[in-house]
Amino acid sequence: LKASRLEPTPLNSQPSLFLFSVTMGKAAKTGKKLPNAPLAAKKAKAVKNPLFEKTPRNFRLGGDIQPKRDLTRFVRWPKYVRLQRMKKIMIMRLKMPPAINQFNMTIDKNQAATLLRLLKKYQPETAEAKKTRLMETAQEKKDGKETKTKKPTVIKYGLNHVTTLIEQKAAKLVVIAHDVEPIETVCWLPALCRKKDVPYCIIKGKGRLGMLVHKKMASCVALTTVRQEDKSELDKLAENFKAQFNDNTEVRRRWGGGIMGTKSQHVTQRREKAVQIEQAKKLGLSIA
């Protein structure tokens, strides 16, 4: 094809006027912002109090100290902590026979406070006190004096010793710790107390019993005799514990454990609901 030559358009033609008006419109839109009117009301600036100045913190490198956050979830706990936590969960999940579950049914806080207050009066002497007493006795013998010592009234401890006292029916009250490890060492003791008709109770914390006898821990302690002023208190405690533990058949029958986690409980609930809906369909009923 033959290329046609474009003729130059005159200046006063219509298309050039149209282009000029478009460009002027764009220039008007994209132009600079006009200044405000000189008599327009000016916006009053908020007056800042110099006593309360903003001091924003900078938490970047080398700046302010980072705020303390609770990082418990991210801590790598020691092995013994993880083991005891896993053990607690396992004990919750597994079903527990009554012989083991009875150690979860302990005396309450007020009863424990009253009992420990009584037992504290009959603490055995410490190693230092015993040493001092023996030195004084030896000195008196050396000087030729006769020394008559009265048998002290103290609480008895040690599993074998307490067992002997129960078998002889010499113990007036037996206190057993709930967290003895392994539990097999004391799980038969309540049955022996019931057979010999000796009042017993289960208290939380082998460490608390250990403090009474100046040891790290004690599995059980027993009271054989008390002073005359404490006799009524001991009788009252023995009577209460006998009704709560010795004569309570529920303790010997109740199973423990079998508590599943939240997720497992929800799954079981959904399953039960599905079974109910299925049964309702068969009977021609509707469950919401």
mmCIF file of C-alpha atoms in Angstrom:
data_model
loop_
_atom_site.group_PDB
_atom_site.id
_atom_site.type_symbol
_atom_site.label_atom_id
_atom_site.label_comp_id
_atom_site.label_asym_id
_atom_site.label_seq_id
_atom_site.Cartn_x
_atom_site.Cartn_y
_atom_site.Cartn_z
ATOM 1 C CA LEU A 1 0.000 0.000 0.000
ATOM 2 C CA LYS A 2 1.114 3.510 -0.697
ATOM 3 C CA ALA A 3 1.796 5.497 2.493
ATOM 4 C CA SER A 4 -0.326 8.627 2.599
ATOM 5 C CA ARG A 5 1.420 11.831 3.618
ATOM 6 C CA LEU A 6 -0.006 13.515 6.746
ATOM 7 C CA GLU A 7 -0.952 17.137 6.203
ATOM 8 C CA PRO A 8 -0.035 19.573 9.019
ATOM 9 C CA THR A 9 -3.128 20.902 10.750
ATOM 10 C CA PRO A 10 -3.574 24.674 11.151
ATOM 11 C CA LEU A 11 -3.210 26.245 14.618
ATOM 12 C CA ASN A 12 -6.808 27.370 14.855
ATOM 13 C CA SER A 13 -8.194 23.904 14.190
ATOM 14 C CA GLN A 14 -10.585 22.111 16.588
ATOM 15 C CA PRO A 15 -8.393 19.138 17.762
ATOM 16 C CA SER A 16 -5.579 21.359 19.070
ATOM 17 C CA LEU A 17 -8.051 23.379 21.161
ATOM 18 C CA PHE A 18 -9.414 20.153 22.677
ATOM 19 C CA LEU A 19 -5.915 18.928 23.598
ATOM 20 C CA PHE A 20 -5.083 22.303 25.164
ATOM 21 C CA SER A 21 -8.178 22.239 27.370
ATOM 22 C CA VAL A 22 -7.420 18.637 28.581
ATOM 23 C CA THR A 23 -3.858 19.529 29.504
ATOM 24 C CA MET A 24 -5.004 22.666 31.347
ATOM 25 C CA GLY A 25 -7.507 20.559 33.305
ATOM 26 C CA LYS A 26 -4.772 18.106 34.359
ATOM 27 C CA ALA A 27 -2.510 20.975 35.390
ATOM 28 C CA ALA A 28 -5.313 22.442 37.486
ATOM 29 C CA LYS A 29 -5.900 19.135 39.241
ATOM 30 C CA THR A 30 -2.243 18.378 39.941
ATOM 31 C CA GLY A 31 -1.254 21.925 40.844
ATOM 32 C CA LYS A 32 0.128 23.177 44.188
ATOM 33 C CA LYS A 33 -2.134 23.655 47.193
ATOM 34 C CA LEU A 34 -3.309 27.234 47.507
ATOM 35 C CA PRO A 35 -2.535 29.136 50.729
ATOM 36 C CA ASN A 36 -5.272 29.594 53.320
ATOM 37 C CA ALA A 37 -7.185 32.835 53.545
ATOM 38 C CA PRO A 38 -5.336 35.366 55.760
ATOM 39 C CA LEU A 39 -8.413 36.101 57.900
ATOM 40 C CA ALA A 40 -9.377 32.420 58.443
ATOM 41 C CA ALA A 41 -9.577 31.255 62.054
ATOM 42 C CA LYS A 42 -6.373 29.469 63.052
ATOM 43 C CA LYS A 43 -6.535 26.108 64.926
ATOM 44 C CA ALA A 44 -5.359 26.461 68.499
ATOM 45 C CA LYS A 45 -2.481 24.119 69.345
ATOM 46 C CA ALA A 46 -2.837 21.917 72.413
ATOM 47 C CA VAL A 47 -0.757 23.296 75.243
ATOM 48 C CA LYS A 48 1.742 20.701 76.515
ATOM 49 C CA ASN A 49 2.472 20.518 80.217
ATOM 50 C CA PRO A 50 6.263 20.454 80.714
ATOM 51 C CA LEU A 51 5.841 18.394 83.903
ATOM 52 C CA PHE A 52 4.393 15.450 81.956
ATOM 53 C CA GLU A 53 6.619 14.941 78.956
ATOM 54 C CA LYS A 54 6.364 11.835 76.807
ATOM 55 C CA THR A 55 9.383 9.585 77.094
ATOM 56 C CA PRO A 56 8.812 6.790 74.582
ATOM 57 C CA ARG A 57 10.926 3.680 75.114
ATOM 58 C CA ASN A 58 13.164 2.237 72.481
ATOM 59 C CA PHE A 59 13.390 -1.570 72.588
ATOM 60 C CA ARG A 60 15.918 -1.886 69.761
ATOM 61 C CA LEU A 61 19.485 -3.146 70.239
ATOM 62 C CA GLY A 62 21.278 -1.174 72.918
ATOM 63 C CA GLY A 63 18.041 0.555 73.926
ATOM 64 C CA ASP A 64 15.746 0.068 76.902
ATOM 65 C CA ILE A 65 15.528 -3.200 78.844
ATOM 66 C CA GLN A 66 12.878 -5.562 77.488
ATOM 67 C CA PRO A 67 9.757 -6.020 79.672
ATOM 68 C CA LYS A 68 9.487 -9.250 81.692
ATOM 69 C CA ARG A 69 7.347 -11.880 79.994
ATOM 70 C CA ASP A 70 5.935 -15.139 81.324
ATOM 71 C CA LEU A 71 8.066 -17.771 79.579
ATOM 72 C CA THR A 72 6.891 -20.729 81.694
ATOM 73 C CA ARG A 73 5.583 -22.606 78.668
ATOM 74 C CA PHE A 74 8.982 -22.433 76.953
ATOM 75 C CA VAL A 75 11.108 -23.535 79.920
ATOM 76 C CA ARG A 76 12.932 -26.852 79.597
ATOM 77 C CA TRP A 77 12.267 -28.195 83.063
ATOM 78 C CA PRO A 78 14.667 -30.598 84.803
ATOM 79 C CA LYS A 79 14.106 -34.344 84.389
ATOM 80 C CA TYR A 80 12.753 -34.856 87.934
ATOM 81 C CA VAL A 81 10.139 -32.099 87.445
ATOM 82 C CA ARG A 82 8.980 -33.633 84.151
ATOM 83 C CA LEU A 83 8.831 -37.086 85.737
ATOM 84 C CA GLN A 84 6.728 -35.973 88.696
ATOM 85 C CA ARG A 85 4.338 -34.102 86.382
ATOM 86 C CA MET A 86 3.988 -37.141 84.118
ATOM 87 C CA LYS A 87 3.443 -39.341 87.171
ATOM 88 C CA LYS A 88 0.638 -37.095 88.400
ATOM 89 C CA ILE A 89 -1.108 -37.266 85.008
ATOM 90 C CA MET A 90 -0.660 -41.040 84.849
ATOM 91 C CA ILE A 91 -2.171 -41.483 88.321
ATOM 92 C CA MET A 92 -5.185 -39.406 87.212
ATOM 93 C CA ARG A 93 -5.683 -41.508 84.072
ATOM 94 C CA LEU A 94 -5.216 -45.027 85.496
ATOM 95 C CA LYS A 95 -7.911 -46.644 87.610
ATOM 96 C CA MET A 96 -6.825 -47.024 91.213
ATOM 97 C CA PRO A 97 -7.968 -49.784 93.594
ATOM 98 C CA PRO A 98 -9.408 -48.756 97.006
ATOM 99 C CA ALA A 99 -6.269 -49.884 98.876
ATOM 100 C CA ILE A 100 -4.255 -47.192 97.043
ATOM 101 C CA ASN A 101 -7.053 -44.644 96.581
ATOM 102 C CA GLN A 102 -7.626 -44.371 100.354
ATOM 103 C CA PHE A 103 -4.455 -42.258 100.591
ATOM 104 C CA ASN A 104 -6.160 -39.518 98.533
ATOM 105 C CA MET A 105 -8.822 -39.092 101.240
ATOM 106 C CA THR A 106 -6.904 -37.098 103.840
ATOM 107 C CA ILE A 107 -7.885 -34.957 106.806
ATOM 108 C CA ASP A 108 -8.723 -31.301 106.111
ATOM 109 C CA LYS A 109 -6.635 -28.222 106.913
ATOM 110 C CA ASN A 110 -8.243 -27.431 110.282
ATOM 111 C CA GLN A 111 -7.975 -31.014 111.541
ATOM 112 C CA ALA A 112 -4.334 -31.158 110.418
ATOM 113 C CA ALA A 113 -3.535 -27.898 112.260
ATOM 114 C CA THR A 114 -5.092 -29.200 115.503
ATOM 115 C CA LEU A 115 -3.306 -32.554 115.206
ATOM 116 C CA LEU A 116 0.113 -31.049 114.438
ATOM 117 C CA ARG A 117 -0.269 -28.611 117.334
ATOM 118 C CA LEU A 118 -0.786 -31.572 119.677
ATOM 119 C CA LEU A 119 2.059 -33.637 118.198
ATOM 120 C CA LYS A 120 4.473 -30.701 118.422
ATOM 121 C CA LYS A 121 4.188 -30.785 122.228
ATOM 122 C CA TYR A 122 5.639 -34.307 122.217
ATOM 123 C CA GLN A 123 8.605 -33.865 119.906
ATOM 124 C CA PRO A 124 11.607 -36.088 120.705
ATOM 125 C CA GLU A 125 14.829 -34.384 121.790
ATOM 126 C CA THR A 126 17.339 -33.269 119.198
ATOM 127 C CA ALA A 127 20.825 -34.762 118.858
ATOM 128 C CA GLU A 128 22.351 -31.702 120.588
ATOM 129 C CA ALA A 129 19.906 -31.894 123.515
ATOM 130 C CA LYS A 130 20.591 -35.629 123.927
ATOM 131 C CA LYS A 131 24.336 -35.034 123.914
ATOM 132 C CA THR A 132 24.021 -32.323 126.579
ATOM 133 C CA ARG A 133 21.788 -34.541 128.755
ATOM 134 C CA LEU A 134 24.196 -37.491 128.556
ATOM 135 C CA MET A 135 27.153 -35.257 129.417
ATOM 136 C CA GLU A 136 25.335 -33.921 132.484
ATOM 137 C CA THR A 137 24.382 -37.455 133.577
ATOM 138 C CA ALA A 138 27.989 -38.644 133.141
ATOM 139 C CA GLN A 139 29.260 -35.665 135.164
ATOM 140 C CA GLU A 140 26.796 -36.417 137.990
ATOM 141 C CA LYS A 141 27.855 -40.088 138.055
ATOM 142 C CA LYS A 142 31.479 -38.989 138.162
ATOM 143 C CA ASP A 143 30.730 -36.777 141.144
ATOM 144 C CA GLY A 144 29.046 -39.752 142.854
ATOM 145 C CA LYS A 145 25.495 -38.418 142.698
ATOM 146 C CA GLU A 146 22.532 -40.679 141.996
ATOM 147 C CA THR A 147 20.503 -39.634 138.997
ATOM 148 C CA LYS A 148 16.915 -40.718 138.503
ATOM 149 C CA THR A 149 15.526 -39.872 135.092
ATOM 150 C CA LYS A 150 11.892 -40.133 134.151
ATOM 151 C CA LYS A 151 10.937 -41.761 130.830
ATOM 152 C CA PRO A 152 10.032 -38.947 128.420
ATOM 153 C CA THR A 153 6.590 -38.822 126.767
ATOM 154 C CA VAL A 154 7.321 -38.412 123.067
ATOM 155 C CA ILE A 155 5.855 -39.439 119.712
ATOM 156 C CA LYS A 156 7.099 -42.716 118.247
ATOM 157 C CA TYR A 157 8.259 -42.944 114.641
ATOM 158 C CA GLY A 158 9.724 -45.501 112.272
ATOM 159 C CA LEU A 159 7.585 -47.996 110.343
ATOM 160 C CA ASN A 160 8.751 -51.111 112.216
ATOM 161 C CA HIS A 161 8.403 -49.447 115.620
ATOM 162 C CA VAL A 162 4.900 -48.110 114.870
ATOM 163 C CA THR A 163 3.820 -51.529 113.509
ATOM 164 C CA THR A 164 4.932 -53.209 116.757
ATOM 165 C CA LEU A 165 3.020 -50.619 118.827
ATOM 166 C CA ILE A 166 -0.157 -51.227 116.754
ATOM 167 C CA GLU A 167 0.167 -55.008 117.131
ATOM 168 C CA GLN A 168 0.578 -54.622 120.900
ATOM 169 C CA LYS A 169 -2.356 -52.127 120.943
ATOM 170 C CA ALA A 170 -0.072 -49.648 122.714
ATOM 171 C CA ALA A 171 -0.635 -46.878 120.146
ATOM 172 C CA LYS A 172 -3.463 -44.453 120.961
ATOM 173 C CA LEU A 173 -3.361 -42.651 117.594
ATOM 174 C CA VAL A 174 -1.475 -43.398 114.357
ATOM 175 C CA VAL A 175 -0.783 -40.712 111.734
ATOM 176 C CA ILE A 176 0.187 -41.911 108.215
ATOM 177 C CA ALA A 177 1.573 -39.721 105.396
ATOM 178 C CA HIS A 178 -0.289 -39.787 102.076
ATOM 179 C CA ASP A 179 2.750 -39.473 99.772
ATOM 180 C CA VAL A 180 5.039 -42.289 100.918
ATOM 181 C CA GLU A 181 7.183 -43.638 98.079
ATOM 182 C CA PRO A 182 6.789 -46.540 97.292
ATOM 183 C CA ILE A 183 3.191 -46.665 98.555
ATOM 184 C CA GLU A 184 3.395 -50.460 99.123
ATOM 185 C CA THR A 185 5.377 -49.853 102.325
ATOM 186 C CA VAL A 186 2.332 -48.384 104.109
ATOM 187 C CA CYS A 187 -0.735 -49.457 102.068
ATOM 188 C CA TRP A 188 -1.405 -52.336 104.523
ATOM 189 C CA LEU A 189 -1.107 -50.165 107.653
ATOM 190 C CA PRO A 190 -4.739 -48.851 107.667
ATOM 191 C CA ALA A 191 -6.037 -52.458 107.468
ATOM 192 C CA LEU A 192 -3.865 -53.414 110.466
ATOM 193 C CA CYS A 193 -5.153 -50.397 112.444
ATOM 194 C CA ARG A 194 -8.762 -51.417 111.693
ATOM 195 C CA LYS A 195 -8.090 -55.006 112.745
ATOM 196 C CA LYS A 196 -6.447 -53.983 116.038
ATOM 197 C CA ASP A 197 -9.048 -51.205 116.599
ATOM 198 C CA VAL A 198 -6.406 -48.449 116.750
ATOM 199 C CA PRO A 199 -7.568 -44.986 115.536
ATOM 200 C CA TYR A 200 -5.601 -43.768 112.530
ATOM 201 C CA CYS A 201 -5.674 -40.876 110.067
ATOM 202 C CA ILE A 202 -3.981 -39.961 106.785
ATOM 203 C CA ILE A 203 -2.326 -36.553 106.575
ATOM 204 C CA LYS A 204 -0.816 -34.691 103.638
ATOM 205 C CA GLY A 205 2.971 -34.488 103.589
ATOM 206 C CA LYS A 206 5.633 -36.893 104.831
ATOM 207 C CA GLY A 207 7.862 -33.819 105.246
ATOM 208 C CA ARG A 208 5.527 -32.377 107.911
ATOM 209 C CA LEU A 209 5.774 -35.584 109.937
ATOM 210 C CA GLY A 210 9.548 -35.605 109.408
ATOM 211 C CA MET A 211 9.865 -32.112 110.880
ATOM 212 C CA LEU A 212 8.190 -33.311 114.081
ATOM 213 C CA VAL A 213 10.849 -35.979 114.647
ATOM 214 C CA HIS A 214 13.833 -33.926 113.323
ATOM 215 C CA LYS A 215 14.154 -35.946 110.122
ATOM 216 C CA LYS A 216 13.797 -35.136 106.457
ATOM 217 C CA MET A 217 10.614 -37.211 106.219
ATOM 218 C CA ALA A 218 8.634 -39.804 108.162
ATOM 219 C CA SER A 219 6.136 -42.330 106.772
ATOM 220 C CA CYS A 220 4.117 -42.550 110.010
ATOM 221 C CA VAL A 221 4.126 -41.496 113.670
ATOM 222 C CA ALA A 222 2.201 -42.728 116.697
ATOM 223 C CA LEU A 223 1.158 -41.392 120.103
ATOM 224 C CA THR A 224 1.219 -43.856 123.008
ATOM 225 C CA THR A 225 0.698 -41.604 126.022
ATOM 226 C CA VAL A 226 0.028 -37.936 126.644
ATOM 227 C CA ARG A 227 0.024 -35.659 129.658
ATOM 228 C CA GLN A 228 -3.162 -35.239 131.663
ATOM 229 C CA GLU A 229 -3.960 -31.787 130.261
ATOM 230 C CA ASP A 230 -3.933 -33.107 126.658
ATOM 231 C CA LYS A 231 -5.899 -36.305 127.312
ATOM 232 C CA SER A 232 -9.315 -34.844 126.436
ATOM 233 C CA GLU A 233 -7.974 -33.384 123.151
ATOM 234 C CA LEU A 234 -6.426 -36.726 122.170
ATOM 235 C CA ASP A 235 -9.657 -38.598 122.955
ATOM 236 C CA LYS A 236 -11.667 -36.144 120.868
ATOM 237 C CA LEU A 237 -9.302 -36.494 117.886
ATOM 238 C CA ALA A 238 -9.233 -40.292 118.188
ATOM 239 C CA GLU A 239 -13.033 -40.408 118.254
ATOM 240 C CA ASN A 240 -13.336 -38.201 115.151
ATOM 241 C CA PHE A 241 -10.705 -40.131 113.195
ATOM 242 C CA LYS A 242 -12.237 -43.455 114.150
ATOM 243 C CA ALA A 243 -15.549 -42.376 112.625
ATOM 244 C CA GLN A 244 -13.835 -40.826 109.585
ATOM 245 C CA PHE A 245 -11.413 -43.659 108.769
ATOM 246 C CA ASN A 246 -11.797 -46.848 110.862
ATOM 247 C CA ASP A 247 -15.593 -47.175 110.675
ATOM 248 C CA ASN A 248 -15.992 -45.615 107.217
ATOM 249 C CA THR A 249 -16.754 -48.405 104.727
ATOM 250 C CA GLU A 250 -16.736 -45.949 101.805
ATOM 251 C CA VAL A 251 -12.939 -45.643 102.152
ATOM 252 C CA ARG A 252 -12.559 -49.389 101.539
ATOM 253 C CA ARG A 253 -14.880 -49.466 98.518
ATOM 254 C CA ARG A 254 -14.250 -46.350 96.482
ATOM 255 C CA TRP A 255 -12.075 -46.713 93.403
ATOM 256 C CA GLY A 256 -10.016 -43.769 92.165
ATOM 257 C CA GLY A 257 -8.474 -42.443 88.948
ATOM 258 C CA GLY A 258 -9.987 -42.945 85.512
ATOM 259 C CA ILE A 259 -10.140 -39.174 84.923
ATOM 260 C CA MET A 260 -9.439 -38.560 81.239
ATOM 261 C CA GLY A 261 -8.136 -35.369 79.624
ATOM 262 C CA THR A 262 -10.350 -32.600 78.218
ATOM 263 C CA LYS A 263 -9.991 -33.787 74.610
ATOM 264 C CA SER A 264 -10.861 -37.392 75.496
ATOM 265 C CA GLN A 265 -13.892 -36.220 77.517
ATOM 266 C CA HIS A 266 -15.176 -34.216 74.528
ATOM 267 C CA VAL A 267 -14.717 -37.209 72.204
ATOM 268 C CA THR A 268 -16.642 -39.437 74.645
ATOM 269 C CA GLN A 269 -19.451 -36.866 74.935
ATOM 270 C CA ARG A 270 -19.760 -36.606 71.129
ATOM 271 C CA ARG A 271 -19.817 -40.384 70.849
ATOM 272 C CA GLU A 272 -22.540 -40.687 73.491
ATOM 273 C CA LYS A 273 -24.602 -37.979 71.798
ATOM 274 C CA ALA A 274 -24.303 -39.780 68.430
ATOM 275 C CA VAL A 275 -25.511 -43.025 70.068
ATOM 276 C CA GLN A 276 -28.490 -41.200 71.622
ATOM 277 C CA ILE A 277 -29.431 -39.661 68.246
ATOM 278 C CA GLU A 278 -29.204 -43.092 66.593
ATOM 279 C CA GLN A 279 -31.438 -44.651 69.257
ATOM 280 C CA ALA A 280 -33.910 -41.773 68.954
ATOM 281 C CA LYS A 281 -34.107 -42.268 65.178
ATOM 282 C CA LYS A 282 -34.962 -45.916 65.719
ATOM 283 C CA LEU A 283 -37.736 -44.945 68.156
ATOM 284 C CA GLY A 284 -38.962 -42.145 65.853
ATOM 285 C CA LEU A 285 -38.071 -39.282 68.203
ATOM 286 C CA SER A 286 -36.011 -36.167 67.576
ATOM 287 C CA ILE A 287 -33.239 -34.855 69.816
ATOM 288 C CA ALA A 288 -32.155 -31.219 69.542
#
